[in-house]
Amino acid sequence: MLPEHHAILNLLEGGFSNLKILVVGDLMLDRYIFGEVDRVSPEAPVPILRHARRYARAGGAANVAMNLAGLGCQAYLAGFWGSDADQVELAQILEAAQVDTLGVVSTPLPTICKTRIVGRNQQLLRLDIESRDPHPQLDIDRLQQRAVELVAKVHAVVLSDYAKGALTQPLCEAVIRAARASGIPVLADPKTPDFSKYTGATTVCPNLHELAAATGMPAHATAEILASAPRLLAEHDFDFLTVTMSDKGITVLNAEGSFHSPARAREVFDVSGAGDTVIATLAASLAAGLTVNAAVELANLAAGIVVGKVGTVPIASYELVAQLTPSSGVSSGAKILDLERLTNRIAEWRAAGETIVFTNGCFDLLHVGHITLLEDCHRFGSKLVLGLNADSSVCRLKGPTRPIVGEKERARVMAALASVDAVVLFAEDTPLELIRVLRPDVLVKGGDYTVESVVGHEDVLAHGGRVQIVPTVEGFSTTNIVRKLTVAHAEELVR
């Protein structure tokens, strides 16, 4: 389980939406062309790709902004793009994700575009469209002015450097100075061995090869490279270094020592954009007040998700929620949700392809019949939501002596079960309104019912769900337990 697990879930389920984060750097359009290769050209010894599909994604600093938007943040973007078809396509992608591009400056140079031609998941060729000419000084000045102005509106800044000319030393210095004056973190993704232009940043996030270049050491000398961190920290006034180490995970280095987050075991398809995901998740986490260690653990988890996809694909909050909420890995308190948080979590589960099962009951004294019912429920889907009658509801249904166990304690007991993924209390006599809001894929009822007699069956069937009836375990009920205890107590008094 991640540190600050409950706080992280709160952020993923709405807390990040309160954050505004600025990304300044080199914007790109990543285009992918896929097809099949089954022969070589008779004109030249090159493979012939038979086109199957194509798509485009935001790349470079624009991909960092897309990751922030995927986490739920309001992302502001500042950089350069041209006035061409690639700019139009990139702008449409960013607009669809609600990324604010008012900080982007149009220049006479073309929009940077990288086209990857892929046959059977093997990249055959990459075509880069970009100019090596410097941006006009007027545009450079305009970008710096816009970036500095945006710093006052945000909670964190990311400098996404792909060495394409957007992040000049004066711009970096001005942005870092403004951010530090506002007391907000600045994170830099370097693409140069000279870290001096990032001096004063909260953290710099190089990969191991980039850190090796910055220290002048051979890339294979990992221990020596990491040992050089104190010198870089002191020289450039960084709070800490965040080093991505490919399949080894992420290491944080500061004046007190180091913290290592090992890579999450996962099949790797494409590492494109993983660094963008890491720095975006770190920025959002630090801006939200998470500790550095918790932020790095979450960033590592996010990177593990995106490398399992083909191409530059940003992280989405629902993917992290799905990873963080397996029944066996969540504390009972984190499973007890109010209706608003539950609807958000169900939306995230659904986006991740989960099947939502719902059942309900009083569950006053937990017994084997309850356990069997819940285990049967979980077999009908991947996420089980339990609607639990509140004390007032139990009292109306069962009589003035019930419940024996209060609603808060019952909720904690039920949430502690591995088969239960979420618990929500309801005060009504039936869960009908709850079912209508949650729209479960499967509605389960235990006992001697027919589908037509189950409360909410019409609503579930109407939206394409199904209703399941499971038999109860004979001889087990809270009423029987109470009766036995009463008889035993009476016999004890007689003695």
Short mmCIF file of C-alpha atoms in Angstrom, two decimals:
data_model
loop_
_atom_site.label_atom_id
_atom_site.label_comp_id
_atom_site.label_asym_id
_atom_site.label_seq_id
_atom_site.Cartn_x
_atom_site.Cartn_y
_atom_site.Cartn_z
CA MET A 1 0.00 0.00 0.00
CA LEU A 2 1.25 3.49 -0.82
CA PRO A 3 2.05 5.93 1.98
CA GLU A 4 -0.78 8.42 2.57
CA HIS A 5 -3.06 6.01 0.70
CA HIS A 6 -6.31 7.55 1.88
CA ALA A 7 -5.14 11.09 1.09
CA ILE A 8 -4.06 9.98 -2.39
CA LEU A 9 -7.48 8.46 -3.12
CA ASN A 10 -9.13 11.69 -1.97
CA LEU A 11 -6.97 13.65 -4.39
CA LEU A 12 -7.59 11.30 -7.31
CA GLU A 13 -11.32 11.44 -6.68
CA GLY A 14 -11.62 15.20 -6.77
CA GLY A 15 -8.84 16.90 -4.84
CA PHE A 16 -6.59 17.43 -7.84
CA SER A 17 -9.38 19.37 -9.55
CA ASN A 18 -8.64 22.29 -7.20
CA LEU A 19 -5.08 22.60 -8.49
CA LYS A 20 -3.76 24.77 -11.31
CA ILE A 21 -0.37 23.83 -12.72
CA LEU A 22 1.71 25.58 -15.37
CA VAL A 23 3.82 23.67 -17.88
CA VAL A 24 6.44 25.67 -19.79
CA GLY A 25 8.48 23.97 -22.48
CA ASP A 26 8.77 22.44 -25.93
CA LEU A 27 5.44 21.53 -27.50
CA MET A 28 5.20 18.69 -30.01
CA LEU A 29 2.73 16.63 -31.95
CA ASP A 30 3.36 12.87 -31.85
CA ARG A 31 1.86 11.09 -34.86
CA TYR A 32 1.72 7.31 -35.27
CA ILE A 33 1.12 5.37 -38.49
CA PHE A 34 0.51 1.64 -38.08
CA GLY A 35 0.37 -1.09 -40.66
CA GLU A 36 1.49 -4.54 -41.76
CA VAL A 37 4.77 -5.42 -43.42
CA ASP A 38 4.88 -8.60 -45.49
CA ARG A 39 7.22 -7.79 -48.35
CA VAL A 40 10.20 -5.69 -49.44
CA SER A 41 9.97 -2.99 -52.08
CA PRO A 42 11.24 -3.98 -55.56
CA GLU A 43 12.46 -0.39 -55.97
CA ALA A 44 14.85 -0.41 -52.98
CA PRO A 45 15.72 -2.74 -50.08
CA VAL A 46 13.11 -1.25 -47.77
CA PRO A 47 9.98 -2.77 -46.22
CA ILE A 48 6.55 -1.86 -47.62
CA LEU A 49 4.08 -0.83 -44.93
CA ARG A 50 0.42 -1.44 -45.78
CA HIS A 51 -1.39 1.33 -43.89
CA ALA A 52 -3.93 0.20 -41.29
CA ARG A 53 -4.54 3.12 -38.94
CA ARG A 54 -3.11 6.36 -37.66
CA TYR A 55 -3.56 8.71 -34.75
CA ALA A 56 -1.94 11.76 -33.17
CA ARG A 57 -1.16 12.64 -29.57
CA ALA A 58 0.20 15.66 -27.73
CA GLY A 59 3.94 15.29 -27.14
CA GLY A 60 6.74 16.95 -25.19
CA ALA A 61 5.55 19.64 -22.79
CA ALA A 62 2.04 19.24 -24.23
CA ASN A 63 2.05 15.63 -23.04
CA VAL A 64 2.96 16.79 -19.52
CA ALA A 65 -0.09 19.06 -19.64
CA MET A 66 -2.23 16.15 -20.88
CA ASN A 67 -1.07 14.03 -17.94
CA LEU A 68 -2.01 16.81 -15.52
CA ALA A 69 -5.44 17.08 -17.15
CA GLY A 70 -5.80 13.31 -16.87
CA LEU A 71 -5.17 13.56 -13.13
CA GLY A 72 -7.92 16.17 -12.88
CA CYS A 73 -5.78 19.32 -12.59
CA GLN A 74 -6.33 22.52 -14.55
CA ALA A 75 -3.27 22.60 -16.79
CA TYR A 76 -1.85 25.82 -18.25
CA LEU A 77 0.59 25.51 -21.14
CA ALA A 78 3.25 27.92 -22.39
CA GLY A 79 5.58 27.31 -25.33
CA PHE A 80 5.85 27.72 -29.09
CA TRP A 81 3.94 26.35 -32.03
CA GLY A 82 3.68 27.30 -35.68
CA SER A 83 0.77 28.32 -37.87
CA ASP A 84 0.21 25.09 -39.76
CA ALA A 85 -1.91 21.95 -39.97
CA ASP A 86 0.05 20.24 -37.18
CA GLN A 87 -0.67 23.18 -34.88
CA VAL A 88 -4.38 22.88 -35.62
CA GLU A 89 -4.32 19.17 -34.79
CA LEU A 90 -2.34 19.71 -31.59
CA ALA A 91 -4.61 22.55 -30.50
CA GLN A 92 -7.68 20.34 -30.99
CA ILE A 93 -6.20 17.60 -28.81
CA LEU A 94 -5.38 20.08 -26.03
CA GLU A 95 -8.75 21.79 -26.26
CA ALA A 96 -10.56 18.46 -25.92
CA ALA A 97 -8.65 17.88 -22.66
CA GLN A 98 -9.44 21.46 -21.50
CA VAL A 99 -5.78 22.43 -21.37
CA ASP A 100 -5.41 26.23 -21.30
CA THR A 101 -3.11 27.31 -24.17
CA LEU A 102 -3.23 31.09 -23.72
CA GLY A 103 0.45 31.01 -22.79
CA VAL A 104 1.45 29.47 -26.14
CA VAL A 105 3.12 31.81 -28.65
CA SER A 106 2.78 31.36 -32.42
CA THR A 107 6.05 31.68 -34.33
CA PRO A 108 7.10 31.56 -38.01
CA LEU A 109 8.79 28.18 -37.37
CA PRO A 110 6.86 24.95 -37.95
CA THR A 111 5.14 23.11 -35.14
CA ILE A 112 7.43 20.30 -34.01
CA CYS A 113 6.00 16.98 -35.20
CA LYS A 114 7.39 13.48 -34.79
CA THR A 115 5.86 10.81 -37.00
CA ARG A 116 6.54 7.19 -36.03
CA ILE A 117 5.90 4.51 -38.64
CA VAL A 118 5.22 1.18 -36.97
CA GLY A 119 4.84 -2.29 -38.47
CA ARG A 120 3.72 -5.13 -36.21
CA ASN A 121 4.59 -3.08 -33.11
CA GLN A 122 8.12 -2.52 -34.41
CA GLN A 123 9.09 1.08 -35.15
CA LEU A 124 10.49 1.20 -38.67
CA LEU A 125 11.13 4.92 -39.08
CA ARG A 126 10.69 8.24 -37.31
CA LEU A 127 10.21 11.41 -39.32
CA ASP A 128 10.83 14.68 -37.46
CA ILE A 129 9.52 17.97 -38.75
CA GLU A 130 11.20 20.89 -36.97
CA SER A 131 13.46 23.83 -37.66
CA ARG A 132 16.93 24.32 -36.22
CA ASP A 133 16.62 28.06 -36.64
CA PRO A 134 16.27 30.04 -33.39
CA HIS A 135 12.92 31.55 -32.52
CA PRO A 136 12.68 35.31 -33.14
CA GLN A 137 13.78 37.30 -30.08
CA LEU A 138 10.43 39.08 -29.98
CA ASP A 139 8.66 35.71 -29.62
CA ILE A 140 11.14 34.58 -26.96
CA ASP A 141 10.45 37.73 -24.95
CA ARG A 142 6.71 37.30 -25.39
CA LEU A 143 6.84 33.68 -24.14
CA GLN A 144 8.83 34.69 -21.06
CA GLN A 145 6.37 37.45 -20.25
CA ARG A 146 3.36 35.13 -20.59
CA ALA A 147 4.99 32.37 -18.54
CA VAL A 148 5.91 34.69 -15.67
CA GLU A 149 2.40 36.18 -15.65
CA LEU A 150 0.86 32.70 -15.43
CA VAL A 151 3.00 31.75 -12.43
CA ALA A 152 0.82 34.00 -10.25
CA LYS A 153 -2.26 31.91 -11.12
CA VAL A 154 -0.97 28.41 -10.34
CA HIS A 155 0.07 26.06 -7.52
CA ALA A 156 3.13 24.52 -9.21
CA VAL A 157 5.31 24.92 -12.31
CA VAL A 158 6.87 22.29 -14.58
CA LEU A 159 9.76 23.17 -16.89
CA SER A 160 9.60 20.53 -19.64
CA ASP A 161 12.84 20.84 -21.56
CA TYR A 162 13.32 18.92 -24.81
CA ALA A 163 16.16 21.19 -25.95
CA LYS A 164 14.09 22.66 -28.79
CA GLY A 165 14.56 26.30 -27.86
CA ALA A 166 11.59 27.21 -25.67
CA LEU A 167 13.40 27.11 -22.33
CA THR A 168 16.13 29.71 -22.54
CA GLN A 169 18.24 30.42 -19.47
CA PRO A 170 16.65 33.87 -18.90
CA LEU A 171 13.16 32.35 -19.12
CA CYS A 172 14.01 29.56 -16.66
CA GLU A 173 15.58 32.01 -14.24
CA ALA A 174 12.60 34.37 -14.43
CA VAL A 175 10.01 31.61 -13.97
CA ILE A 176 11.89 29.97 -11.08
CA ARG A 177 12.36 33.33 -9.38
CA ALA A 178 8.64 34.14 -9.69
CA ALA A 179 7.59 30.69 -8.48
CA ARG A 180 9.92 30.77 -5.48
CA ALA A 181 8.62 34.24 -4.58
CA SER A 182 5.10 32.79 -4.61
CA GLY A 183 6.16 29.79 -2.51
CA ILE A 184 5.19 27.18 -5.10
CA PRO A 185 7.24 24.19 -6.25
CA VAL A 186 9.15 24.17 -9.55
CA LEU A 187 10.03 20.87 -11.22
CA ALA A 188 12.40 20.65 -14.18
CA ASP A 189 12.85 17.83 -16.71
CA PRO A 190 16.35 18.45 -18.10
CA LYS A 191 17.70 17.72 -21.56
CA THR A 192 21.13 19.26 -21.08
CA PRO A 193 24.11 18.15 -18.99
CA ASP A 194 24.37 21.66 -17.59
CA PHE A 195 21.78 22.04 -14.83
CA SER A 196 22.70 25.67 -14.15
CA LYS A 197 19.67 27.12 -15.92
CA TYR A 198 17.41 25.21 -13.49
CA THR A 199 19.19 26.64 -10.41
CA GLY A 200 16.71 27.25 -7.60
CA ALA A 201 14.16 24.67 -8.79
CA THR A 202 12.53 22.47 -6.16
CA THR A 203 13.66 19.36 -7.98
CA VAL A 204 15.19 18.30 -11.27
CA CYS A 205 14.02 14.97 -12.71
CA PRO A 206 16.76 13.47 -14.92
CA ASN A 207 16.97 9.86 -15.98
CA LEU A 208 20.13 7.99 -15.03
CA HIS A 209 21.88 8.74 -18.36
CA GLU A 210 21.10 12.45 -18.06
CA LEU A 211 22.41 12.52 -14.51
CA ALA A 212 25.55 10.69 -15.66
CA ALA A 213 26.12 13.36 -18.30
CA ALA A 214 25.60 16.10 -15.72
CA THR A 215 28.16 14.55 -13.37
CA GLY A 216 30.64 13.59 -16.10
CA MET A 217 30.63 9.97 -14.99
CA PRO A 218 30.16 6.81 -17.09
CA ALA A 219 26.54 5.72 -17.33
CA HIS A 220 27.23 2.27 -15.85
CA ALA A 221 28.68 3.68 -12.60
CA THR A 222 25.28 3.95 -10.90
CA ALA A 223 26.49 4.14 -7.31
CA GLU A 224 29.05 6.84 -8.07
CA ILE A 225 26.50 8.85 -10.08
CA LEU A 226 23.99 8.81 -7.22
CA ALA A 227 26.71 9.63 -4.71
CA SER A 228 27.36 12.88 -6.56
CA ALA A 229 23.91 14.22 -5.69
CA PRO A 230 24.96 16.34 -2.69
CA ARG A 231 27.32 18.32 -4.89
CA LEU A 232 24.59 19.07 -7.45
CA LEU A 233 22.09 19.94 -4.73
CA ALA A 234 24.45 22.43 -3.14
CA GLU A 235 25.70 23.86 -6.42
CA HIS A 236 22.24 24.54 -7.86
CA ASP A 237 20.15 25.02 -4.71
CA PHE A 238 17.78 22.12 -5.45
CA ASP A 239 15.67 20.74 -2.59
CA PHE A 240 16.11 17.23 -3.97
CA LEU A 241 16.86 15.27 -7.14
CA THR A 242 14.37 12.80 -8.62
CA VAL A 243 16.17 10.21 -10.74
CA THR A 244 14.19 7.88 -13.00
CA MET A 245 16.05 4.61 -13.39
CA SER A 246 14.06 2.71 -16.02
CA ASP A 247 13.19 -0.81 -14.78
CA LYS A 248 14.82 -0.09 -11.41
CA GLY A 249 12.28 2.55 -10.40
CA ILE A 250 12.77 6.07 -9.07
CA THR A 251 15.31 7.36 -6.55
CA VAL A 252 15.01 10.59 -4.57
CA LEU A 253 18.26 12.16 -3.41
CA ASN A 254 18.44 14.97 -0.87
CA ALA A 255 20.86 16.34 1.70
CA GLU A 256 19.67 13.83 4.32
CA GLY A 257 20.04 10.73 2.14
CA SER A 258 17.96 8.87 -0.39
CA PHE A 259 14.63 7.14 -0.91
CA HIS A 260 14.07 4.48 -3.56
CA SER A 261 10.74 3.44 -5.05
CA PRO A 262 11.22 0.19 -6.97
CA ALA A 263 9.54 -0.23 -10.35
CA ARG A 264 6.10 -1.82 -10.32
CA ALA A 265 6.22 -5.19 -12.08
CA ARG A 266 4.51 -4.74 -15.45
CA GLU A 267 5.03 -5.72 -19.07
CA VAL A 268 6.66 -2.81 -20.90
CA PHE A 269 5.39 -1.98 -24.40
CA ASP A 270 6.59 1.59 -24.87
CA VAL A 271 8.48 3.97 -22.57
CA SER A 272 7.55 7.03 -24.70
CA GLY A 273 6.23 9.76 -22.43
CA ALA A 274 6.88 7.92 -19.16
CA GLY A 275 9.10 10.77 -17.93
CA ASP A 276 6.30 13.24 -18.71
CA THR A 277 3.92 11.16 -16.60
CA VAL A 278 6.39 11.06 -13.71
CA ILE A 279 6.99 14.80 -13.55
CA ALA A 280 3.30 15.63 -14.01
CA THR A 281 2.27 13.30 -11.19
CA LEU A 282 5.05 14.61 -8.97
CA ALA A 283 4.01 18.21 -9.62
CA ALA A 284 0.35 17.55 -8.83
CA SER A 285 1.22 15.56 -5.70
CA LEU A 286 3.63 18.15 -4.30
CA ALA A 287 1.21 20.97 -5.06
CA ALA A 288 -1.47 19.04 -3.17
CA GLY A 289 0.75 18.76 -0.11
CA LEU A 290 1.79 15.09 -0.27
CA THR A 291 5.18 14.19 1.13
CA VAL A 292 7.99 13.70 -1.37
CA ASN A 293 8.06 9.95 -0.73
CA ALA A 294 4.32 9.56 -1.28
CA ALA A 295 4.49 11.73 -4.42
CA VAL A 296 7.30 9.59 -5.84
CA GLU A 297 5.45 6.35 -5.09
CA LEU A 298 2.36 7.64 -6.89
CA ALA A 299 4.46 8.87 -9.84
CA ASN A 300 6.11 5.46 -10.04
CA LEU A 301 2.73 3.74 -10.10
CA ALA A 302 1.54 6.09 -12.87
CA ALA A 303 4.66 5.45 -14.94
CA GLY A 304 4.13 1.71 -14.58
CA ILE A 305 0.68 2.11 -16.12
CA VAL A 306 1.67 4.21 -19.14
CA VAL A 307 4.64 2.04 -20.17
CA GLY A 308 2.15 -0.79 -20.63
CA LYS A 309 0.57 1.12 -23.53
CA VAL A 310 1.76 1.69 -27.07
CA GLY A 311 2.67 5.28 -27.95
CA THR A 312 2.56 8.50 -25.96
CA VAL A 313 -0.47 8.03 -23.73
CA PRO A 314 -1.12 10.21 -20.64
CA ILE A 315 -2.21 8.80 -17.31
CA ALA A 316 -5.83 9.06 -16.19
CA SER A 317 -6.96 9.27 -12.57
CA TYR A 318 -9.34 6.31 -12.92
CA GLU A 319 -6.41 4.05 -13.84
CA LEU A 320 -4.66 4.94 -10.61
CA VAL A 321 -7.84 4.52 -8.58
CA ALA A 322 -8.33 1.06 -10.09
CA GLN A 323 -4.75 0.16 -9.11
CA LEU A 324 -5.14 1.55 -5.61
CA THR A 325 -8.48 -0.05 -4.76
CA PRO A 326 -8.15 -3.82 -5.02
CA SER A 327 -10.19 -5.24 -2.14
CA SER A 328 -7.16 -6.78 -0.47
CA GLY A 329 -5.07 -3.62 -0.58
CA VAL A 330 -7.33 -0.91 0.83
CA SER A 331 -7.93 -0.11 4.50
CA SER A 332 -11.51 -0.48 5.68
CA GLY A 333 -11.83 3.25 6.32
CA ALA A 334 -10.94 4.05 2.70
CA LYS A 335 -13.83 1.89 1.47
CA ILE A 336 -16.54 3.73 3.42
CA LEU A 337 -17.79 6.47 1.10
CA ASP A 338 -20.51 9.05 0.94
CA LEU A 339 -22.71 9.04 -2.15
CA GLU A 340 -20.76 11.72 -4.04
CA ARG A 341 -17.40 10.00 -3.61
CA LEU A 342 -18.93 6.63 -4.40
CA THR A 343 -20.41 7.83 -7.69
CA ASN A 344 -17.00 9.27 -8.63
CA ARG A 345 -15.24 6.03 -7.76
CA ILE A 346 -17.76 3.96 -9.71
CA ALA A 347 -17.24 6.21 -12.74
CA GLU A 348 -13.49 5.62 -12.46
CA TRP A 349 -13.97 1.87 -12.07
CA ARG A 350 -16.23 1.78 -15.11
CA ALA A 351 -13.72 3.74 -17.18
CA ALA A 352 -11.17 1.08 -16.23
CA GLY A 353 -13.50 -1.67 -17.48
CA GLU A 354 -14.76 -2.89 -14.10
CA THR A 355 -18.19 -4.52 -13.61
CA ILE A 356 -20.15 -3.04 -10.70
CA VAL A 357 -22.18 -5.36 -8.44
CA PHE A 358 -24.59 -4.05 -5.80
CA THR A 359 -26.25 -5.69 -2.84
CA ASN A 360 -27.71 -4.35 0.38
CA GLY A 361 -28.74 -5.27 3.89
CA CYS A 362 -28.58 -4.48 7.61
CA PHE A 363 -25.70 -6.86 8.44
CA ASP A 364 -26.25 -6.30 12.15
CA LEU A 365 -24.28 -9.23 13.54
CA LEU A 366 -21.93 -10.65 10.93
CA HIS A 367 -22.31 -14.40 10.38
CA VAL A 368 -21.41 -17.08 7.86
CA GLY A 369 -24.58 -16.45 5.87
CA HIS A 370 -23.49 -12.86 5.26
CA ILE A 371 -19.98 -13.96 4.27
CA THR A 372 -21.31 -16.52 1.79
CA LEU A 373 -23.71 -13.97 0.26
CA LEU A 374 -20.97 -11.39 -0.26
CA GLU A 375 -18.55 -13.92 -1.74
CA ASP A 376 -21.30 -15.03 -4.14
CA CYS A 377 -21.98 -11.38 -5.05
CA HIS A 378 -18.34 -10.74 -5.93
CA ARG A 379 -18.34 -13.62 -8.41
CA PHE A 380 -20.82 -11.72 -10.60
CA GLY A 381 -18.42 -8.83 -11.27
CA SER A 382 -15.16 -7.19 -10.31
CA LYS A 383 -16.26 -4.50 -7.82
CA LEU A 384 -18.86 -5.06 -5.08
CA VAL A 385 -20.70 -2.10 -3.59
CA LEU A 386 -22.59 -2.76 -0.37
CA GLY A 387 -25.55 -0.56 0.55
CA LEU A 388 -25.80 -0.67 4.35
CA ASN A 389 -28.98 0.32 6.19
CA ALA A 390 -28.35 3.20 8.60
CA ASP A 391 -29.42 2.82 12.24
CA SER A 392 -32.71 4.68 11.71
CA SER A 393 -33.60 2.39 8.83
CA VAL A 394 -32.72 -0.79 10.77
CA CYS A 395 -34.83 0.37 13.69
CA ARG A 396 -37.89 0.86 11.49
CA LEU A 397 -37.40 -2.50 9.77
CA LYS A 398 -36.33 -4.69 12.71
CA GLY A 399 -37.82 -3.02 15.78
CA PRO A 400 -36.74 -0.68 18.58
CA THR A 401 -34.10 -3.07 19.99
CA ARG A 402 -32.14 -3.09 16.74
CA PRO A 403 -29.53 -2.57 15.56
CA ILE A 404 -27.31 -4.24 18.11
CA VAL A 405 -24.21 -2.82 16.41
CA GLY A 406 -24.18 0.85 15.37
CA GLU A 407 -23.90 1.95 11.76
CA LYS A 408 -20.33 3.24 12.00
CA GLU A 409 -19.09 0.00 13.52
CA ARG A 410 -21.10 -2.12 11.06
CA ALA A 411 -19.68 -0.14 8.16
CA ARG A 412 -16.10 -0.70 9.38
CA VAL A 413 -16.69 -4.43 9.85
CA MET A 414 -18.21 -4.84 6.38
CA ALA A 415 -15.51 -2.71 4.73
CA ALA A 416 -12.84 -4.95 6.28
CA LEU A 417 -14.04 -7.90 4.20
CA ALA A 418 -11.94 -8.70 1.13
CA SER A 419 -15.05 -9.31 -0.98
CA VAL A 420 -16.38 -5.78 -0.40
CA ASP A 421 -14.95 -2.87 -2.43
CA ALA A 422 -17.13 -0.02 -1.14
CA VAL A 423 -19.71 0.60 1.60
CA VAL A 424 -22.33 3.33 1.54
CA LEU A 425 -24.97 4.02 4.20
CA PHE A 426 -28.57 4.81 3.30
CA ALA A 427 -31.35 5.92 5.67
CA GLU A 428 -34.36 4.94 3.53
CA ASP A 429 -36.25 1.68 4.08
CA THR A 430 -35.20 0.43 0.63
CA PRO A 431 -32.12 1.13 -1.52
CA LEU A 432 -34.20 2.12 -4.56
CA GLU A 433 -32.90 5.69 -4.84
CA LEU A 434 -29.36 4.48 -4.25
CA ILE A 435 -29.71 1.93 -7.05
CA ARG A 436 -31.05 4.58 -9.40
CA VAL A 437 -28.06 6.83 -8.75
CA LEU A 438 -25.38 4.12 -8.88
CA ARG A 439 -26.83 2.16 -11.85
CA PRO A 440 -25.05 -1.12 -11.00
CA ASP A 441 -24.33 -3.66 -13.73
CA VAL A 442 -25.50 -6.49 -11.49
CA LEU A 443 -28.04 -6.31 -8.65
CA VAL A 444 -27.83 -9.23 -6.22
CA LYS A 445 -30.30 -10.28 -3.56
CA GLY A 446 -29.96 -13.19 -1.19
CA GLY A 447 -32.95 -15.26 -0.11
CA ASP A 448 -36.25 -16.60 -1.38
CA TYR A 449 -36.94 -13.92 -3.99
CA THR A 450 -37.92 -13.74 -7.62
CA VAL A 451 -36.34 -11.19 -9.93
CA GLU A 452 -39.63 -9.28 -10.07
CA SER A 453 -39.79 -8.95 -6.28
CA VAL A 454 -36.33 -7.40 -5.89
CA VAL A 455 -36.39 -3.66 -5.19
CA GLY A 456 -34.76 -1.80 -8.09
CA HIS A 457 -34.94 -4.64 -10.60
CA GLU A 458 -36.85 -2.56 -13.17
CA ASP A 459 -34.25 0.22 -13.16
CA VAL A 460 -31.31 -2.18 -13.45
CA LEU A 461 -32.87 -4.17 -16.27
CA ALA A 462 -33.85 -0.95 -18.07
CA HIS A 463 -30.24 0.19 -18.39
CA GLY A 464 -29.02 -3.22 -19.56
CA GLY A 465 -27.99 -4.72 -16.21
CA ARG A 466 -29.06 -7.99 -14.70
CA VAL A 467 -30.51 -9.28 -11.43
CA GLN A 468 -29.14 -12.34 -9.61
CA ILE A 469 -30.74 -14.27 -6.77
CA VAL A 470 -28.48 -16.32 -4.51
CA PRO A 471 -29.72 -18.74 -1.85
CA THR A 472 -29.13 -18.00 1.80
CA VAL A 473 -27.31 -20.38 4.13
CA GLU A 474 -29.99 -22.12 6.17
CA GLY A 475 -29.98 -21.66 9.93
CA PHE A 476 -27.89 -18.50 10.03
CA SER A 477 -29.40 -15.09 10.79
CA THR A 478 -28.95 -12.26 13.23
CA THR A 479 -32.37 -13.07 14.68
CA ASN A 480 -31.28 -16.65 15.45
CA ILE A 481 -28.06 -15.41 17.06
CA VAL A 482 -30.01 -12.97 19.24
CA ARG A 483 -32.47 -15.74 20.19
CA LYS A 484 -29.67 -18.09 21.23
CA LEU A 485 -28.01 -15.36 23.29
CA THR A 486 -31.33 -14.55 24.99
CA VAL A 487 -31.99 -18.21 25.83
CA ALA A 488 -28.43 -18.66 27.13
CA HIS A 489 -28.75 -15.54 29.26
CA ALA A 490 -32.09 -16.73 30.70
CA GLU A 491 -30.61 -20.14 31.56
CA GLU A 492 -27.67 -18.43 33.25
CA LEU A 493 -30.06 -16.39 35.41
CA VAL A 494 -31.95 -19.56 36.41
CA ARG A 495 -28.72 -21.16 37.56
#
